[in-house]
Amino acid sequence: MTSALTQLLDRARGPLGPRVEVDLGTESGPLKELGDVLSQLNGFFAYNAGLQVFHAGPEGLGPDLVTWNDSETWKATYGGLADQSFCFAQDVLGTQHAIVGGDRILRFDPETAHSTVIGSSLEDWAAWVQDDPAVNATAGLALEWQRQNGALEPNERLIPLQFFVAGGGYEFDNLVVRDGAAAMRVRGPVAQQIKDLPDGAHIRLHFD
């Protein structure tokens, strides 16, 4: 039986960067698997470009792994909430897919910084993506946006004018195109302000 990761790579559009041999410093686990994948296909889009896997190295289209995970790119605005997450992919709304602790893959919500465990391997991650690509890879949203508005540039993502956590919807009149890193920097302070609030709490956001 073909593995979920192989199936995902078969439908991928890439590479986004030149061919490289990627060594992420481990001999096992999801970081080793990510290095093997990027050595085979250095960054790619899948599911109508609803899923973007970052390329390794400074040359290429869209974010590269090192720059994207540098604190000054966007993580500093989360006040430590994103520091342990090595982000390797994202959906069209900027939801991050990350490796944490070298043995877990998480979904990182950019508005709340809440993390959900996906699995312990890239195979688990690929199976999760393919289990519900409309949700886990924003496949339908990405396709419909392209039909109505054209394709995003590799560095761009969609961000809601009224954040989802504050009741905003997924209608296109609530979504705008922004540079992906800038969109994360906008949401970092929001995540810091709401991280300890209970469900149903009233939110009053403050921006510097």
Short mmCIF file of C-alpha atoms in Angstrom, two decimals:
data_model
loop_
_atom_site.label_atom_id
_atom_site.label_comp_id
_atom_site.label_asym_id
_atom_site.label_seq_id
_atom_site.Cartn_x
_atom_site.Cartn_y
_atom_site.Cartn_z
CA MET A 1 0.00 0.00 0.00
CA THR A 2 1.29 3.46 -0.90
CA SER A 3 2.07 5.57 2.14
CA ALA A 4 0.18 8.78 2.85
CA LEU A 5 3.39 10.79 2.53
CA THR A 6 4.12 9.30 -0.89
CA GLN A 7 0.57 10.10 -1.99
CA LEU A 8 0.99 13.68 -0.82
CA LEU A 9 4.26 14.07 -2.70
CA ASP A 10 2.70 12.58 -5.83
CA ARG A 11 0.14 15.40 -5.93
CA ALA A 12 2.58 18.15 -4.92
CA ARG A 13 3.57 21.07 -7.15
CA GLY A 14 7.22 21.96 -6.75
CA PRO A 15 10.00 22.26 -6.02
CA LEU A 16 9.98 25.79 -4.63
CA GLY A 17 13.75 25.89 -4.27
CA PRO A 18 16.81 24.39 -5.98
CA ARG A 19 17.84 20.84 -5.24
CA VAL A 20 19.68 20.53 -1.93
CA GLU A 21 20.67 17.84 0.53
CA VAL A 22 18.96 18.76 3.79
CA ASP A 23 20.33 17.62 7.14
CA LEU A 24 18.38 18.92 10.14
CA GLY A 25 20.75 17.42 12.65
CA THR A 26 18.91 14.27 13.72
CA GLU A 27 19.11 10.64 12.70
CA SER A 28 15.47 9.80 13.37
CA GLY A 29 12.06 11.33 13.96
CA PRO A 30 10.08 13.94 12.04
CA LEU A 31 13.04 16.31 11.57
CA LYS A 32 14.97 13.54 9.82
CA GLU A 33 11.90 12.75 7.73
CA LEU A 34 11.48 16.42 6.80
CA GLY A 35 15.10 16.61 5.70
CA ASP A 36 14.59 13.53 3.51
CA VAL A 37 11.43 15.00 1.96
CA LEU A 38 13.07 18.34 1.18
CA SER A 39 16.10 16.57 -0.28
CA GLN A 40 13.66 14.86 -2.63
CA LEU A 41 11.38 17.85 -3.30
CA ASN A 42 12.60 21.15 -1.92
CA GLY A 43 9.36 22.84 -0.94
CA PHE A 44 5.98 22.44 -2.60
CA PHE A 45 2.31 23.36 -2.79
CA ALA A 46 -0.51 20.83 -2.61
CA TYR A 47 -4.31 20.79 -2.53
CA ASN A 48 -4.93 23.80 -4.77
CA ALA A 49 -2.01 25.59 -3.05
CA GLY A 50 -3.99 25.45 0.18
CA LEU A 51 -0.95 23.73 1.71
CA GLN A 52 2.54 25.19 1.42
CA VAL A 53 5.66 23.35 2.59
CA PHE A 54 8.62 25.70 2.94
CA HIS A 55 11.84 25.17 1.02
CA ALA A 56 15.33 24.92 2.49
CA GLY A 57 18.01 27.42 1.54
CA PRO A 58 17.88 31.12 0.70
CA GLU A 59 16.96 30.68 -2.97
CA GLY A 60 13.42 29.88 -4.01
CA LEU A 61 9.78 30.89 -3.94
CA GLY A 62 8.06 31.82 -0.71
CA PRO A 63 9.48 31.55 2.81
CA ASP A 64 12.54 29.44 3.51
CA LEU A 65 12.75 27.33 6.64
CA VAL A 66 15.53 29.25 8.38
CA THR A 67 14.16 32.74 7.80
CA TRP A 68 10.59 31.72 8.62
CA ASN A 69 11.66 30.27 11.96
CA ASP A 70 13.91 33.19 12.86
CA SER A 71 12.49 35.03 15.87
CA GLU A 72 12.56 38.41 14.15
CA THR A 73 10.49 37.25 11.17
CA TRP A 74 7.33 36.90 13.31
CA LYS A 75 7.80 34.68 16.36
CA ALA A 76 8.98 37.51 18.63
CA THR A 77 5.48 39.03 18.51
CA TYR A 78 4.11 35.90 20.23
CA GLY A 79 6.08 36.51 23.41
CA GLY A 80 7.50 33.01 23.62
CA LEU A 81 4.32 31.17 22.63
CA ALA A 82 5.80 30.03 19.30
CA ASP A 83 9.44 29.62 20.27
CA GLN A 84 9.37 25.81 20.58
CA SER A 85 7.60 25.29 17.24
CA PHE A 86 9.76 24.56 14.19
CA CYS A 87 7.28 25.51 11.48
CA PHE A 88 7.69 23.69 8.18
CA ALA A 89 4.33 24.27 6.45
CA GLN A 90 1.20 26.41 6.54
CA ASP A 91 -2.26 26.60 5.06
CA VAL A 92 -3.72 29.50 3.10
CA LEU A 93 -4.85 31.23 6.33
CA GLY A 94 -1.42 31.01 7.94
CA THR A 95 -2.16 28.13 10.29
CA GLN A 96 1.25 26.65 10.99
CA HIS A 97 2.29 23.00 10.90
CA ALA A 98 5.24 22.53 13.21
CA ILE A 99 7.63 20.03 14.75
CA VAL A 100 8.06 20.40 18.51
CA GLY A 101 10.58 18.64 20.72
CA GLY A 102 11.85 16.57 17.82
CA ASP A 103 9.09 14.01 18.26
CA ARG A 104 5.70 15.68 17.77
CA ILE A 105 3.95 17.43 14.91
CA LEU A 106 1.45 20.11 15.85
CA ARG A 107 -1.08 22.42 14.27
CA PHE A 108 -0.44 25.98 15.56
CA ASP A 109 -3.36 28.43 15.44
CA PRO A 110 -1.97 31.89 14.59
CA GLU A 111 -4.75 33.78 16.41
CA THR A 112 -4.67 31.90 19.71
CA ALA A 113 -1.26 30.16 19.66
CA HIS A 114 -3.19 27.01 20.64
CA SER A 115 -1.47 23.84 19.46
CA THR A 116 -3.13 20.55 18.54
CA VAL A 117 -1.08 17.37 18.28
CA ILE A 118 -1.25 15.78 14.83
CA GLY A 119 1.13 12.87 15.33
CA SER A 120 4.73 11.81 15.78
CA SER A 121 5.87 11.42 12.17
CA LEU A 122 5.53 13.04 8.76
CA GLU A 123 3.52 9.98 7.76
CA ASP A 124 1.03 10.82 10.53
CA TRP A 125 0.96 14.43 9.30
CA ALA A 126 0.38 13.46 5.66
CA ALA A 127 -2.42 11.09 6.67
CA TRP A 128 -4.01 13.87 8.75
CA VAL A 129 -3.83 16.32 5.85
CA GLN A 130 -5.43 13.84 3.47
CA ASP A 131 -8.09 12.79 5.95
CA ASP A 132 -9.84 16.16 5.53
CA PRO A 133 -8.01 18.41 3.06
CA ALA A 134 -10.83 20.96 3.01
CA VAL A 135 -10.11 21.72 6.66
CA ASN A 136 -6.54 20.57 7.23
CA ALA A 137 -5.14 21.96 3.96
CA THR A 138 -7.77 24.68 3.26
CA ALA A 139 -8.13 23.11 -0.18
CA GLY A 140 -11.63 24.33 -0.99
CA LEU A 141 -11.07 27.84 0.29
CA ALA A 142 -7.84 28.18 -1.67
CA LEU A 143 -9.47 26.95 -4.89
CA GLU A 144 -12.48 29.24 -4.63
CA TRP A 145 -10.28 32.24 -3.80
CA GLN A 146 -8.20 31.57 -6.93
CA ARG A 147 -11.32 31.28 -9.06
CA GLN A 148 -12.63 34.63 -7.87
CA ASN A 149 -9.46 36.62 -7.18
CA GLY A 150 -6.50 34.90 -8.77
CA ALA A 151 -3.62 33.03 -7.19
CA LEU A 152 -1.69 34.31 -4.21
CA GLU A 153 2.01 35.00 -4.51
CA PRO A 154 4.18 32.45 -2.67
CA ASN A 155 4.87 34.95 0.14
CA GLU A 156 1.20 35.87 0.61
CA ARG A 157 -1.52 34.48 2.86
CA LEU A 158 -5.12 35.41 3.67
CA ILE A 159 -5.97 37.09 6.98
CA PRO A 160 -9.43 37.98 8.33
CA LEU A 161 -10.34 41.62 8.92
CA GLN A 162 -12.41 40.48 11.90
CA PHE A 163 -10.46 37.67 13.50
CA PHE A 164 -12.10 34.26 13.63
CA VAL A 165 -11.63 34.13 17.40
CA ALA A 166 -13.67 37.34 17.64
CA GLY A 167 -16.53 35.97 15.54
CA GLY A 168 -15.29 36.76 12.04
CA GLY A 169 -16.35 34.45 9.24
CA TYR A 170 -14.67 32.84 6.26
CA GLU A 171 -16.61 34.90 3.71
CA PHE A 172 -14.36 36.59 1.19
CA ASP A 173 -15.43 40.08 2.26
CA ASN A 174 -13.77 39.31 5.61
CA LEU A 175 -10.50 38.11 4.05
CA VAL A 176 -7.64 40.18 2.68
CA VAL A 177 -4.29 39.30 1.13
CA ARG A 178 -1.21 40.17 3.17
CA ASP A 179 2.44 39.23 3.26
CA GLY A 180 2.53 35.99 5.25
CA ALA A 181 5.08 37.11 7.84
CA ALA A 182 3.31 40.46 8.32
CA ALA A 183 0.03 38.61 8.88
CA MET A 184 1.66 36.53 11.61
CA ARG A 185 3.11 39.63 13.28
CA VAL A 186 -0.35 41.19 13.44
CA ARG A 187 -1.77 38.15 15.20
CA GLY A 188 1.05 37.54 17.66
CA PRO A 189 0.00 40.29 20.11
CA VAL A 190 -3.60 39.07 19.88
CA ALA A 191 -2.55 35.56 20.87
CA GLN A 192 -0.66 36.95 23.85
CA GLN A 193 -3.71 38.88 25.06
CA ILE A 194 -6.19 36.01 24.84
CA LYS A 195 -4.04 32.99 25.74
CA ASP A 196 -5.39 32.67 29.31
CA LEU A 197 -9.00 33.69 28.69
CA PRO A 198 -11.76 31.08 29.20
CA ASP A 199 -14.13 30.14 26.38
CA GLY A 200 -16.88 32.72 25.94
CA ALA A 201 -14.91 35.55 27.55
CA HIS A 202 -15.30 39.07 26.17
CA ILE A 203 -12.25 40.25 24.25
CA ARG A 204 -10.92 43.80 24.19
CA LEU A 205 -7.82 43.89 22.01
CA HIS A 206 -5.06 46.47 22.32
CA PHE A 207 -2.54 47.21 19.58
CA ASP A 208 0.65 49.23 19.95
#
